[in-house]
């Protein structure tokens, strides 16, 4: 199933502590700050996003178990590699780590992606359904 | 009674924040400044001076022409390279561009850095927890 463009009016997510988001607009750095103050600080985990618009500026660290189904990863300028960043060290500081999250028909704006070499290779050959 | 809750995502707040050119002894949430800068029609944060500020992420900074760091703490890591990223393509989507900005005695928290190959090479050998003269 291919990505269906999201054309609805802006609808800011009301509760960033939710585990499931549908038809919501989310600033990823706001989501991160909310999670950092939660019971399991440091990582966005076990969340589901459906038909959401996710805005940066942000670099998502896909730390395992992240599924991207029929998503628009953003304006790559014709080359998906423009959305990818290679960490030089063992700890990817400055990023927003995610684990075991699912994105279904979501749109990313001003968001880059990083992770292990396997994750980067998977994204570089991105298909509509991708799993990190 | 007036509601005095500060809405940092409001256009009013954003325009005032972006209009400033010098920030001193402030905590700067860099993604927020970047979003408001973009909303003001500017693609990068340009021509600003930060003195004795805490610059907070999470954020990846693209250090562009004219940006300097004097006496700054670039961030804590046992492995300095964990603060650095190289782009896979010619564009830097998701990074916050800093051009002609000056950082003096600032502390950077949850901030990573990227830029030209020459910049990354220089930073990887120079980061020891405190940044010297800029590039």
Short mmCIF file of C-alpha atoms in Angstrom, two decimals:
data_model
loop_
_atom_site.label_atom_id
_atom_site.label_comp_id
_atom_site.label_asym_id
_atom_site.label_seq_id
_atom_site.Cartn_x
_atom_site.Cartn_y
_atom_site.Cartn_z
CA UNK A 1 0.00 0.00 0.00
CA UNK A 2 1.49 3.34 -1.02
CA UNK A 3 1.55 6.61 0.89
CA UNK A 4 -1.66 8.69 0.79
CA UNK A 5 -0.92 12.44 1.09
CA UNK A 6 -2.14 14.12 4.26
CA UNK A 7 -4.18 17.17 3.30
CA UNK A 8 -6.19 17.86 6.45
CA UNK A 9 -5.90 21.11 8.43
CA UNK A 10 -3.28 21.35 11.16
CA UNK A 11 -4.31 19.47 14.29
CA UNK A 12 -1.71 19.68 17.02
CA UNK A 13 -1.50 16.58 19.21
CA UNK A 14 -3.34 17.29 22.45
CA UNK A 15 -1.48 14.88 24.70
CA UNK A 16 2.13 14.04 23.95
CA UNK A 17 2.09 11.38 26.67
CA UNK A 18 -0.27 9.22 24.61
CA UNK A 19 1.00 5.94 23.20
CA UNK A 20 -1.11 6.15 20.06
CA UNK A 21 -1.49 9.15 17.76
CA UNK A 22 -3.86 9.45 14.81
CA UNK A 23 -4.33 12.38 12.45
CA UNK A 24 -2.11 14.57 14.63
CA UNK A 25 0.66 17.09 14.01
CA UNK A 26 3.65 16.66 16.29
CA UNK A 27 6.86 18.58 16.87
CA UNK A 28 9.37 15.83 17.49
CA UNK A 29 11.52 17.89 19.84
CA UNK A 30 8.42 18.69 21.95
CA UNK A 31 7.60 14.99 22.04
CA UNK A 32 11.15 14.21 23.16
CA UNK A 33 11.08 16.79 25.97
CA UNK A 34 7.73 15.43 27.16
CA UNK A 35 9.10 11.87 27.20
CA UNK A 36 12.26 12.95 29.02
CA UNK A 37 10.06 14.08 31.86
CA UNK A 38 8.11 10.81 31.89
CA UNK A 39 8.51 7.54 33.76
CA UNK A 40 10.92 6.10 31.20
CA UNK A 41 13.08 9.06 30.28
CA UNK A 42 15.46 9.05 27.35
CA UNK A 43 13.68 7.20 24.57
CA UNK A 44 10.40 7.31 22.67
CA UNK A 45 9.24 3.72 22.85
CA UNK A 46 6.17 1.66 22.07
CA UNK A 47 4.30 4.42 20.28
CA UNK A 48 2.08 4.19 17.20
CA UNK A 49 1.62 7.05 14.76
CA UNK A 50 -1.04 6.89 12.05
CA UNK A 51 -1.54 9.55 9.43
CA UNK A 52 0.54 11.98 11.44
CA UNK A 53 2.75 14.83 10.36
CA UNK A 54 6.00 14.85 12.31
CA UNK A 55 8.08 17.99 12.24
CA UNK A 56 11.69 18.73 13.08
CA UNK A 57 14.29 20.02 12.99
CA UNK A 58 15.32 16.66 14.37
CA UNK A 59 17.44 13.62 13.73
CA UNK A 60 15.69 10.37 14.57
CA UNK A 61 17.86 7.56 15.85
CA UNK A 62 16.10 4.36 14.81
CA UNK A 63 17.24 2.14 17.64
CA UNK A 64 15.41 -1.08 16.78
CA UNK A 65 11.88 -2.29 16.17
CA UNK A 66 10.84 0.85 14.28
CA UNK A 67 8.45 0.24 11.41
CA UNK A 68 7.84 2.74 8.63
CA UNK A 69 4.83 1.73 6.53
CA UNK A 70 3.81 3.80 3.53
CA UNK A 71 5.49 6.94 4.86
CA UNK A 72 6.75 10.10 3.25
CA UNK A 73 10.18 10.59 4.80
CA UNK A 74 10.40 14.16 3.52
CA UNK A 75 11.88 16.23 0.76
CA UNK A 76 14.99 14.31 -0.19
CA UNK A 77 15.69 16.39 -3.28
CA UNK A 78 15.54 13.23 -5.33
CA UNK A 79 18.13 11.36 -3.30
CA UNK A 80 17.10 9.52 -0.15
CA UNK A 81 20.67 9.79 1.11
CA UNK A 82 20.04 13.49 1.80
CA UNK A 83 17.90 12.37 4.74
CA UNK A 84 20.54 10.08 6.21
CA UNK A 85 23.39 10.83 8.59
CA UNK A 86 26.27 8.62 9.58
CA UNK A 87 27.29 8.65 13.23
CA UNK A 88 31.03 8.75 13.75
CA UNK A 89 31.01 7.52 17.32
CA UNK A 90 29.36 4.83 19.38
CA UNK A 91 26.75 7.11 20.93
CA UNK A 92 24.59 9.25 18.67
CA UNK A 93 24.23 12.34 20.82
CA UNK A 94 21.90 15.15 19.80
CA UNK A 95 19.41 12.75 18.27
CA UNK A 96 15.93 11.62 19.27
CA UNK A 97 16.12 7.87 19.93
CA UNK A 98 13.13 5.71 19.04
CA UNK A 99 12.50 2.03 19.67
CA UNK A 100 9.60 -0.28 18.89
CA UNK A 101 7.52 2.45 17.28
CA UNK A 102 5.30 2.16 14.24
CA UNK A 103 4.66 4.89 11.69
CA UNK A 104 1.75 4.23 9.33
CA UNK A 105 1.17 6.64 6.44
CA UNK A 106 3.02 9.44 8.18
CA UNK A 107 4.77 12.46 6.77
CA UNK A 108 8.08 13.79 8.05
CA UNK A 109 9.19 17.39 7.59
CA UNK A 110 12.71 18.62 8.26
CA UNK A 111 13.69 15.30 9.82
CA UNK A 112 16.88 13.35 9.22
CA UNK A 113 17.50 9.72 10.11
CA UNK A 114 20.39 7.83 11.60
CA UNK A 115 21.12 4.47 13.13
CA UNK A 116 23.28 1.43 12.64
CA UNK A 117 24.80 0.69 9.25
CA UNK A 118 22.04 -1.87 8.67
CA UNK A 119 19.40 0.79 9.34
CA UNK A 120 21.07 3.28 7.03
CA UNK A 121 21.38 0.67 4.29
CA UNK A 122 17.73 -0.23 4.69
CA UNK A 123 16.62 3.39 4.45
CA UNK A 124 18.89 4.07 1.48
CA UNK A 125 17.03 1.37 -0.39
CA UNK A 126 13.76 2.46 1.19
CA UNK A 127 10.56 0.68 0.24
CA UNK A 128 7.04 1.75 1.29
CA UNK A 129 7.18 -0.66 4.20
CA UNK A 130 10.47 -0.56 6.01
CA UNK A 131 11.53 -1.92 9.34
CA UNK A 132 14.55 -0.81 11.29
CA UNK B 1 -7.63 38.11 35.25
CA UNK B 2 -5.07 37.73 32.51
CA UNK B 3 -3.69 34.29 31.58
CA UNK B 4 0.06 34.80 31.76
CA UNK B 5 1.03 31.33 30.57
CA UNK B 6 3.92 31.71 28.12
CA UNK B 7 3.23 29.93 24.83
CA UNK B 8 6.69 29.37 23.38
CA UNK B 9 5.17 28.05 20.16
CA UNK B 10 3.14 31.20 19.54
CA UNK B 11 3.93 33.49 16.63
CA UNK B 12 4.26 36.47 18.99
CA UNK B 13 6.84 34.74 21.13
CA UNK B 14 8.67 33.41 18.11
CA UNK B 15 8.94 36.74 16.33
CA UNK B 16 10.31 38.41 19.46
CA UNK B 17 12.84 35.63 19.98
CA UNK B 18 14.06 35.71 16.39
CA UNK B 19 14.30 39.51 16.37
CA UNK B 20 17.00 39.44 19.03
CA UNK B 21 20.59 39.44 17.77
CA UNK B 22 22.40 38.95 21.09
CA UNK B 23 21.60 36.51 23.85
CA UNK B 24 23.36 36.63 27.20
CA UNK B 25 23.14 34.27 30.17
CA UNK B 26 20.12 32.53 28.68
CA UNK B 27 19.02 28.96 28.20
CA UNK B 28 18.41 28.62 24.47
CA UNK B 29 16.31 25.68 23.28
CA UNK B 30 17.89 25.43 19.87
CA UNK B 31 15.13 23.47 18.04
CA UNK B 32 12.61 26.09 19.16
CA UNK B 33 14.78 28.96 17.91
CA UNK B 34 15.24 27.08 14.64
CA UNK B 35 11.51 26.56 14.09
CA UNK B 36 10.73 30.21 14.75
CA UNK B 37 13.61 31.24 12.47
CA UNK B 38 12.15 29.08 9.69
CA UNK B 39 8.69 30.51 10.31
CA UNK B 40 10.20 33.97 9.88
CA UNK B 41 11.37 32.95 6.43
CA UNK B 42 15.02 32.40 7.24
CA UNK B 43 16.54 29.01 6.34
CA UNK B 44 19.36 29.22 8.91
CA UNK B 45 20.12 30.97 12.19
CA UNK B 46 22.35 33.82 11.11
CA UNK B 47 24.32 36.69 12.59
CA UNK B 48 23.59 36.12 16.28
CA UNK B 49 25.86 36.27 19.31
CA UNK B 50 25.41 33.99 22.30
CA UNK B 51 27.38 34.80 25.47
CA UNK B 52 27.42 32.66 28.61
CA UNK B 53 24.40 30.74 27.34
CA UNK B 54 23.36 27.12 27.68
CA UNK B 55 22.47 25.83 24.22
CA UNK B 56 20.12 22.87 24.52
CA UNK B 57 19.01 20.21 22.09
CA UNK B 58 18.30 17.60 21.07
CA UNK B 59 19.74 19.01 17.86
CA UNK B 60 22.24 18.45 15.10
CA UNK B 61 24.02 21.67 14.25
CA UNK B 62 25.43 22.34 10.79
CA UNK B 63 28.31 24.71 11.39
CA UNK B 64 28.36 27.03 8.40
CA UNK B 65 30.63 29.82 7.27
CA UNK B 66 31.54 32.46 9.80
CA UNK B 67 30.40 30.66 12.94
CA UNK B 68 32.88 30.67 15.79
CA UNK B 69 33.19 29.11 19.23
CA UNK B 70 35.30 30.79 21.94
CA UNK B 71 35.89 29.05 25.24
CA UNK B 72 32.86 26.82 24.83
CA UNK B 73 32.00 23.47 26.34
CA UNK B 74 30.88 21.56 23.25
CA UNK B 75 29.27 18.73 25.19
CA UNK B 76 30.02 15.80 27.39
CA UNK B 77 31.06 12.50 25.93
CA UNK B 78 33.74 9.94 26.64
CA UNK B 79 34.01 9.58 22.88
CA UNK B 80 34.25 12.95 21.16
CA UNK B 81 33.23 11.39 17.86
CA UNK B 82 29.80 10.64 19.34
CA UNK B 83 29.14 14.36 18.88
CA UNK B 84 29.81 14.18 15.14
CA UNK B 85 27.83 13.06 12.11
CA UNK B 86 28.61 12.97 8.43
CA UNK B 87 25.83 13.41 5.87
CA UNK B 88 25.26 10.70 3.29
CA UNK B 89 24.15 13.22 0.66
CA UNK B 90 24.93 16.85 -0.24
CA UNK B 91 21.98 18.19 1.77
CA UNK B 92 21.53 18.29 5.56
CA UNK B 93 17.86 17.66 6.26
CA UNK B 94 16.97 17.87 9.92
CA UNK B 95 20.08 19.82 10.89
CA UNK B 96 20.03 23.39 12.22
CA UNK B 97 22.24 25.72 10.21
CA UNK B 98 24.32 28.29 12.07
CA UNK B 99 25.91 30.97 9.89
CA UNK B 100 27.95 33.95 11.04
CA UNK B 101 27.06 33.18 14.64
CA UNK B 102 29.35 33.70 17.59
CA UNK B 103 29.31 31.57 20.72
CA UNK B 104 31.30 32.83 23.70
CA UNK B 105 31.70 30.75 26.85
CA UNK B 106 28.60 28.74 26.02
CA UNK B 107 27.72 25.24 27.14
CA UNK B 108 26.16 22.86 24.65
CA UNK B 109 23.88 20.09 25.91
CA UNK B 110 22.47 17.28 23.73
CA UNK B 111 23.96 18.94 20.67
CA UNK B 112 25.77 17.14 17.87
CA UNK B 113 27.68 18.68 14.99
CA UNK B 114 28.09 18.24 11.27
CA UNK B 115 29.53 20.20 8.40
CA UNK B 116 32.11 20.00 5.67
CA UNK B 117 34.63 17.15 5.68
CA UNK B 118 37.31 19.63 6.72
CA UNK B 119 35.18 20.81 9.64
CA UNK B 120 34.46 17.28 10.83
CA UNK B 121 38.11 16.33 10.56
CA UNK B 122 39.10 19.38 12.57
CA UNK B 123 36.42 18.88 15.22
CA UNK B 124 37.25 15.21 15.72
CA UNK B 125 40.78 16.14 16.69
CA UNK B 126 39.95 19.30 18.63
CA UNK B 127 36.95 18.37 20.78
CA UNK B 128 38.12 17.73 24.27
CA UNK B 129 35.05 19.09 26.04
CA UNK B 130 35.89 22.72 25.40
CA UNK B 131 35.91 24.39 21.97
CA UNK B 132 38.59 26.85 21.04
CA UNK B 133 38.62 29.45 18.31
CA UNK B 134 36.06 28.87 15.61
CA UNK B 135 36.27 28.02 12.01
#
